[in-house]
mmCIF file of N, CA and C in Angstrom:
data_model
loop_
_atom_site.group_PDB
_atom_site.id
_atom_site.type_symbol
_atom_site.label_atom_id
_atom_site.label_comp_id
_atom_site.label_asym_id
_atom_site.label_seq_id
_atom_site.Cartn_x
_atom_site.Cartn_y
_atom_site.Cartn_z
ATOM 1 N N MET A 1 -37.910 -69.026 73.423
ATOM 2 C CA MET A 1 -37.459 -67.883 72.747
ATOM 3 C C MET A 1 -35.941 -67.776 72.713
ATOM 4 N N GLY A 2 -35.397 -67.075 71.680
ATOM 5 C CA GLY A 2 -33.848 -66.877 71.646
ATOM 6 C C GLY A 2 -33.623 -65.659 72.526
ATOM 7 N N LYS A 3 -32.305 -65.523 72.874
ATOM 8 C CA LYS A 3 -31.826 -64.505 73.743
ATOM 9 C C LYS A 3 -31.888 -63.140 72.906
ATOM 10 N N LYS A 4 -31.686 -63.072 71.626
ATOM 11 C CA LYS A 4 -31.732 -61.888 71.032
ATOM 12 C C LYS A 4 -33.238 -61.435 70.889
ATOM 13 N N ARG A 5 -34.200 -62.367 70.771
ATOM 14 C CA ARG A 5 -35.557 -62.022 70.640
ATOM 15 C C ARG A 5 -35.918 -61.391 72.064
ATOM 16 N N ASP A 6 -35.438 -62.107 73.147
ATOM 17 C CA ASP A 6 -35.972 -61.611 74.468
ATOM 18 C C ASP A 6 -35.270 -60.169 74.632
ATOM 19 N N THR A 7 -34.096 -59.975 74.137
ATOM 20 C CA THR A 7 -33.360 -58.771 74.446
ATOM 21 C C THR A 7 -34.055 -57.653 73.588
ATOM 22 N N ILE A 8 -34.511 -57.940 72.344
ATOM 23 C CA ILE A 8 -35.138 -56.993 71.484
ATOM 24 C C ILE A 8 -36.432 -56.470 72.242
ATOM 25 N N LEU A 9 -37.187 -57.518 72.768
ATOM 26 C CA LEU A 9 -38.534 -57.342 73.582
ATOM 27 C C LEU A 9 -38.180 -56.376 74.735
ATOM 28 N N GLU A 10 -37.178 -56.714 75.522
ATOM 29 C CA GLU A 10 -36.973 -55.913 76.657
ATOM 30 C C GLU A 10 -36.503 -54.519 76.332
ATOM 31 N N VAL A 11 -35.818 -54.258 75.338
ATOM 32 C CA VAL A 11 -35.320 -52.917 74.783
ATOM 33 C C VAL A 11 -36.724 -52.167 74.345
ATOM 34 N N LEU A 12 -37.466 -52.821 73.676
ATOM 35 C CA LEU A 12 -38.641 -52.089 73.172
ATOM 36 C C LEU A 12 -39.633 -51.860 74.279
ATOM 37 N N GLU A 13 -39.726 -52.713 75.270
ATOM 38 C CA GLU A 13 -40.551 -52.451 76.413
ATOM 39 C C GLU A 13 -40.027 -51.225 77.194
ATOM 40 N N ASN A 14 -38.851 -51.002 77.170
ATOM 41 C CA ASN A 14 -38.345 -49.865 78.018
ATOM 42 C C ASN A 14 -38.414 -48.536 77.277
ATOM 43 N N LEU A 15 -38.904 -48.456 76.111
ATOM 44 C CA LEU A 15 -39.129 -47.214 75.336
ATOM 45 C C LEU A 15 -40.421 -46.684 75.887
ATOM 46 N N ASP A 16 -40.401 -45.194 76.071
ATOM 47 C CA ASP A 16 -41.585 -44.703 76.289
ATOM 48 C C ASP A 16 -42.489 -44.506 75.080
ATOM 49 N N PRO A 17 -43.744 -44.187 75.213
ATOM 50 C CA PRO A 17 -44.618 -44.095 74.000
ATOM 51 C C PRO A 17 -44.094 -43.251 72.828
ATOM 52 N N SER A 18 -43.574 -42.069 73.130
ATOM 53 C CA SER A 18 -43.051 -41.329 72.023
ATOM 54 C C SER A 18 -41.736 -41.895 71.393
ATOM 55 N N GLU A 19 -40.876 -42.422 72.295
ATOM 56 C CA GLU A 19 -39.733 -43.292 71.673
ATOM 57 C C GLU A 19 -40.118 -44.369 70.739
ATOM 58 N N LEU A 20 -41.186 -45.162 71.211
ATOM 59 C CA LEU A 20 -41.542 -46.275 70.409
ATOM 60 C C LEU A 20 -42.105 -45.775 69.160
ATOM 61 N N LYS A 21 -42.850 -44.718 69.148
ATOM 62 C CA LYS A 21 -43.460 -44.160 67.925
ATOM 63 C C LYS A 21 -42.262 -43.761 66.942
ATOM 64 N N LYS A 22 -41.249 -43.030 67.462
ATOM 65 C CA LYS A 22 -40.042 -42.638 66.801
ATOM 66 C C LYS A 22 -39.362 -43.786 66.174
ATOM 67 N N PHE A 23 -39.245 -44.866 67.017
ATOM 68 C CA PHE A 23 -38.588 -46.210 66.533
ATOM 69 C C PHE A 23 -39.267 -46.639 65.336
ATOM 70 N N LYS A 24 -40.511 -46.827 65.406
ATOM 71 C CA LYS A 24 -41.435 -47.382 64.172
ATOM 72 C C LYS A 24 -41.230 -46.546 62.986
ATOM 73 N N LEU A 25 -41.202 -45.166 63.097
ATOM 74 C CA LEU A 25 -41.013 -44.359 62.010
ATOM 75 C C LEU A 25 -39.644 -44.465 61.342
ATOM 76 N N LYS A 26 -38.553 -44.564 62.202
ATOM 77 C CA LYS A 26 -37.229 -44.863 61.595
ATOM 78 C C LYS A 26 -37.064 -46.229 61.141
ATOM 79 N N LEU A 27 -37.665 -47.146 61.749
ATOM 80 C CA LEU A 27 -37.595 -48.594 61.123
ATOM 81 C C LEU A 27 -38.222 -48.782 59.902
ATOM 82 N N ALA A 28 -39.208 -48.039 59.515
ATOM 83 C CA ALA A 28 -39.996 -48.091 58.262
ATOM 84 C C ALA A 28 -39.052 -47.393 57.230
ATOM 85 N N ALA A 29 -38.050 -46.730 57.414
ATOM 86 C CA ALA A 29 -37.215 -46.104 56.404
ATOM 87 C C ALA A 29 -35.830 -46.422 56.447
ATOM 88 N N VAL A 30 -35.443 -47.458 57.358
ATOM 89 C CA VAL A 30 -33.972 -47.764 57.492
ATOM 90 C C VAL A 30 -33.507 -48.469 56.248
ATOM 91 N N PRO A 31 -32.297 -48.253 55.654
ATOM 92 C CA PRO A 31 -31.724 -49.061 54.597
ATOM 93 C C PRO A 31 -31.478 -50.421 55.052
ATOM 94 N N LEU A 32 -31.774 -51.342 54.086
ATOM 95 C CA LEU A 32 -31.778 -52.825 54.481
ATOM 96 C C LEU A 32 -30.728 -53.506 53.432
ATOM 97 N N ARG A 33 -30.295 -54.690 53.994
ATOM 98 C CA ARG A 33 -29.519 -55.523 53.089
ATOM 99 C C ARG A 33 -30.311 -56.055 51.906
ATOM 100 N N GLU A 34 -29.495 -56.457 50.974
ATOM 101 C CA GLU A 34 -30.197 -57.017 49.696
ATOM 102 C C GLU A 34 -31.061 -58.201 50.110
ATOM 103 N N GLY A 35 -32.164 -58.318 49.542
ATOM 104 C CA GLY A 35 -33.108 -59.405 49.845
ATOM 105 C C GLY A 35 -34.032 -59.354 50.890
ATOM 106 N N PHE A 36 -33.958 -58.148 51.582
ATOM 107 C CA PHE A 36 -35.000 -57.783 52.553
ATOM 108 C C PHE A 36 -35.745 -56.546 52.241
ATOM 109 N N ARG A 37 -36.956 -56.430 52.905
ATOM 110 C CA ARG A 37 -37.714 -55.299 52.521
ATOM 111 C C ARG A 37 -38.323 -54.715 53.800
ATOM 112 N N ASN A 38 -38.555 -53.424 53.812
ATOM 113 C CA ASN A 38 -39.118 -52.681 54.928
ATOM 114 C C ASN A 38 -40.427 -53.204 55.386
ATOM 115 N N ILE A 39 -40.709 -53.252 56.587
ATOM 116 C CA ILE A 39 -41.959 -53.594 57.138
ATOM 117 C C ILE A 39 -42.876 -52.326 56.692
ATOM 118 N N PRO A 40 -43.930 -52.665 56.063
ATOM 119 C CA PRO A 40 -44.939 -51.460 55.711
ATOM 120 C C PRO A 40 -45.248 -50.550 56.867
ATOM 121 N N ARG A 41 -45.010 -49.297 56.736
ATOM 122 C CA ARG A 41 -45.354 -48.324 57.805
ATOM 123 C C ARG A 41 -46.781 -48.388 58.448
ATOM 124 N N GLY A 42 -47.725 -48.733 57.528
ATOM 125 C CA GLY A 42 -49.077 -48.877 58.004
ATOM 126 C C GLY A 42 -49.262 -50.045 58.943
ATOM 127 N N SER A 43 -48.497 -51.001 58.828
ATOM 128 C CA SER A 43 -48.686 -52.131 59.751
ATOM 129 C C SER A 43 -47.890 -52.043 60.994
ATOM 130 N N LEU A 44 -47.189 -50.942 61.161
ATOM 131 C CA LEU A 44 -46.291 -50.762 62.426
ATOM 132 C C LEU A 44 -47.118 -49.886 63.392
ATOM 133 N N GLY A 45 -48.022 -49.137 63.008
ATOM 134 C CA GLY A 45 -48.668 -48.163 63.908
ATOM 135 C C GLY A 45 -49.239 -48.831 65.185
ATOM 136 N N ALA A 46 -50.024 -49.626 65.068
ATOM 137 C CA ALA A 46 -50.741 -50.089 66.159
ATOM 138 C C ALA A 46 -49.986 -51.268 67.039
ATOM 139 N N LEU A 47 -48.740 -51.548 66.616
ATOM 140 C CA LEU A 47 -48.016 -52.641 67.301
ATOM 141 C C LEU A 47 -47.508 -52.230 68.695
ATOM 142 N N ASP A 48 -47.801 -53.071 69.713
ATOM 143 C CA ASP A 48 -47.176 -52.906 70.959
ATOM 144 C C ASP A 48 -45.781 -53.556 70.970
ATOM 145 N N PRO A 49 -44.872 -53.412 72.048
ATOM 146 C CA PRO A 49 -43.548 -54.007 71.869
ATOM 147 C C PRO A 49 -43.662 -55.629 71.611
ATOM 148 N N VAL A 50 -44.569 -56.253 72.083
ATOM 149 C CA VAL A 50 -44.585 -57.780 71.953
ATOM 150 C C VAL A 50 -44.844 -58.078 70.490
ATOM 151 N N ASP A 51 -45.892 -57.384 69.933
ATOM 152 C CA ASP A 51 -46.164 -57.603 68.515
ATOM 153 C C ASP A 51 -45.077 -57.052 67.553
ATOM 154 N N LEU A 52 -44.481 -55.952 67.969
ATOM 155 C CA LEU A 52 -43.406 -55.428 67.177
ATOM 156 C C LEU A 52 -42.184 -56.366 67.147
ATOM 157 N N THR A 53 -41.891 -57.026 68.246
ATOM 158 C CA THR A 53 -40.701 -58.022 68.253
ATOM 159 C C THR A 53 -41.111 -59.103 67.285
ATOM 160 N N ASP A 54 -42.282 -59.613 67.375
ATOM 161 C CA ASP A 54 -42.710 -60.675 66.556
ATOM 162 C C ASP A 54 -42.597 -60.288 65.133
ATOM 163 N N LYS A 55 -43.027 -59.092 64.745
ATOM 164 C CA LYS A 55 -42.944 -58.602 63.331
ATOM 165 C C LYS A 55 -41.448 -58.516 62.901
ATOM 166 N N LEU A 56 -40.619 -57.992 63.721
ATOM 167 C CA LEU A 56 -39.154 -57.836 63.433
ATOM 168 C C LEU A 56 -38.597 -59.197 63.051
ATOM 169 N N ILE A 57 -38.849 -60.248 63.918
ATOM 170 C CA ILE A 57 -38.269 -61.539 63.758
ATOM 171 C C ILE A 57 -38.810 -62.134 62.564
ATOM 172 N N ALA A 58 -40.162 -61.887 62.293
ATOM 173 C CA ALA A 58 -40.835 -62.524 61.106
ATOM 174 C C ALA A 58 -40.232 -62.039 59.881
ATOM 175 N N PHE A 59 -39.996 -60.681 59.809
ATOM 176 C CA PHE A 59 -39.598 -60.072 58.501
ATOM 177 C C PHE A 59 -38.004 -60.335 58.378
ATOM 178 N N TYR A 60 -37.146 -60.250 59.443
ATOM 179 C CA TYR A 60 -35.748 -60.248 59.436
ATOM 180 C C TYR A 60 -34.971 -61.210 60.095
ATOM 181 N N ARG A 61 -35.649 -62.234 60.768
ATOM 182 C CA ARG A 61 -35.111 -63.209 61.544
ATOM 183 C C ARG A 61 -34.426 -62.745 62.689
ATOM 184 N N GLU A 62 -33.913 -63.516 63.600
ATOM 185 C CA GLU A 62 -33.447 -62.971 64.999
ATOM 186 C C GLU A 62 -32.168 -62.193 64.868
ATOM 187 N N ASP A 63 -31.218 -62.726 64.170
ATOM 188 C CA ASP A 63 -29.889 -61.963 64.202
ATOM 189 C C ASP A 63 -30.082 -60.645 63.473
ATOM 190 N N TYR A 64 -30.558 -60.630 62.173
ATOM 191 C CA TYR A 64 -30.676 -59.387 61.453
ATOM 192 C C TYR A 64 -31.732 -58.501 62.267
ATOM 193 N N GLY A 65 -32.740 -58.884 62.789
ATOM 194 C CA GLY A 65 -33.708 -58.193 63.570
ATOM 195 C C GLY A 65 -33.004 -57.501 64.694
ATOM 196 N N ALA A 66 -32.093 -58.143 65.370
ATOM 197 C CA ALA A 66 -31.382 -57.436 66.530
ATOM 198 C C ALA A 66 -30.416 -56.392 66.008
ATOM 199 N N GLU A 67 -29.773 -56.657 64.858
ATOM 200 C CA GLU A 67 -28.844 -55.778 64.234
ATOM 201 C C GLU A 67 -29.607 -54.474 63.771
ATOM 202 N N LEU A 68 -30.796 -54.689 63.203
ATOM 203 C CA LEU A 68 -31.586 -53.539 62.689
ATOM 204 C C LEU A 68 -32.136 -52.782 63.888
ATOM 205 N N THR A 69 -32.687 -53.269 64.871
ATOM 206 C CA THR A 69 -33.141 -52.738 66.106
ATOM 207 C C THR A 69 -32.004 -51.880 66.659
ATOM 208 N N ALA A 70 -30.847 -52.389 66.831
ATOM 209 C CA ALA A 70 -29.639 -51.662 67.515
ATOM 210 C C ALA A 70 -29.294 -50.431 66.379
ATOM 211 N N ALA A 71 -29.327 -50.601 65.222
ATOM 212 C CA ALA A 71 -29.033 -49.537 64.200
ATOM 213 C C ALA A 71 -30.001 -48.356 64.521
ATOM 214 N N VAL A 72 -31.385 -48.696 64.538
ATOM 215 C CA VAL A 72 -32.397 -47.708 64.718
ATOM 216 C C VAL A 72 -32.215 -47.018 66.081
ATOM 217 N N LEU A 73 -31.905 -47.862 67.112
ATOM 218 C CA LEU A 73 -31.633 -47.191 68.478
ATOM 219 C C LEU A 73 -30.475 -46.268 68.413
ATOM 220 N N ARG A 74 -29.499 -46.566 67.772
ATOM 221 C CA ARG A 74 -28.288 -45.796 67.783
ATOM 222 C C ARG A 74 -28.522 -44.388 66.959
ATOM 223 N N ASP A 75 -29.376 -44.522 65.773
ATOM 224 C CA ASP A 75 -29.925 -43.355 65.101
ATOM 225 C C ASP A 75 -30.648 -42.408 66.035
ATOM 226 N N MET A 76 -31.417 -43.077 66.966
ATOM 227 C CA MET A 76 -32.169 -42.218 68.006
ATOM 228 C C MET A 76 -31.423 -41.702 69.033
ATOM 229 N N GLY A 77 -30.081 -42.011 69.212
ATOM 230 C CA GLY A 77 -29.191 -41.554 70.126
ATOM 231 C C GLY A 77 -29.243 -42.503 71.316
ATOM 232 N N MET A 78 -29.715 -43.638 71.319
ATOM 233 C CA MET A 78 -29.868 -44.595 72.412
ATOM 234 C C MET A 78 -28.834 -45.590 72.521
ATOM 235 N N GLN A 79 -27.576 -45.112 72.675
ATOM 236 C CA GLN A 79 -26.366 -45.881 72.608
ATOM 237 C C GLN A 79 -26.368 -47.116 73.499
ATOM 238 N N GLU A 80 -26.801 -46.804 74.730
ATOM 239 C CA GLU A 80 -26.720 -47.962 75.691
ATOM 240 C C GLU A 80 -27.587 -49.269 75.427
ATOM 241 N N GLU A 81 -28.881 -48.855 74.945
ATOM 242 C CA GLU A 81 -29.746 -49.888 74.464
ATOM 243 C C GLU A 81 -29.241 -50.618 73.204
ATOM 244 N N ALA A 82 -28.663 -49.852 72.267
ATOM 245 C CA ALA A 82 -28.040 -50.551 71.137
ATOM 246 C C ALA A 82 -26.915 -51.417 71.450
ATOM 247 N N PHE A 83 -26.094 -50.923 72.502
ATOM 248 C CA PHE A 83 -24.884 -51.861 72.864
ATOM 249 C C PHE A 83 -25.458 -53.185 73.516
ATOM 250 N N ARG A 84 -26.557 -52.985 74.387
ATOM 251 C CA ARG A 84 -27.151 -54.241 74.910
ATOM 252 C C ARG A 84 -27.474 -55.257 73.861
ATOM 253 N N LEU A 85 -28.020 -54.873 72.741
ATOM 254 C CA LEU A 85 -28.387 -55.749 71.672
ATOM 255 C C LEU A 85 -27.168 -56.333 71.030
ATOM 256 N N GLN A 86 -26.024 -55.459 70.867
ATOM 257 C CA GLN A 86 -24.922 -55.946 70.152
ATOM 258 C C GLN A 86 -24.179 -56.976 70.972
ATOM 259 N N GLU A 87 -24.319 -56.924 72.286
ATOM 260 C CA GLU A 87 -23.500 -57.817 73.289
ATOM 261 C C GLU A 87 -24.166 -59.211 73.242
ATOM 262 N N VAL A 88 -25.484 -59.397 72.922
ATOM 263 C CA VAL A 88 -26.095 -60.563 73.037
ATOM 264 C C VAL A 88 -25.621 -61.649 71.867
ATOM 265 N N GLN A 89 -25.300 -62.793 72.426
ATOM 266 C CA GLN A 89 -24.821 -63.750 71.376
ATOM 267 C C GLN A 89 -25.910 -64.634 71.057
#
């Protein structure tokens, strides 16, 4: 696994259930770069952190997946976790 994938997983595993639910809600509505589409909200509901990480990488690749995850975390007020993702090379 790549470093960014591992860090996305670590960050998502550290979210409590309500934070993970909020993350999924915001992820489904986040503005994306041209050429990308949002993960359908219905497919996010039952995903645990491992499956959500896989879905993020499948939809957005590792680099953009980490960038999006950091953006959603910042929007949630979780600056420290977002910063961890930005620091991974």
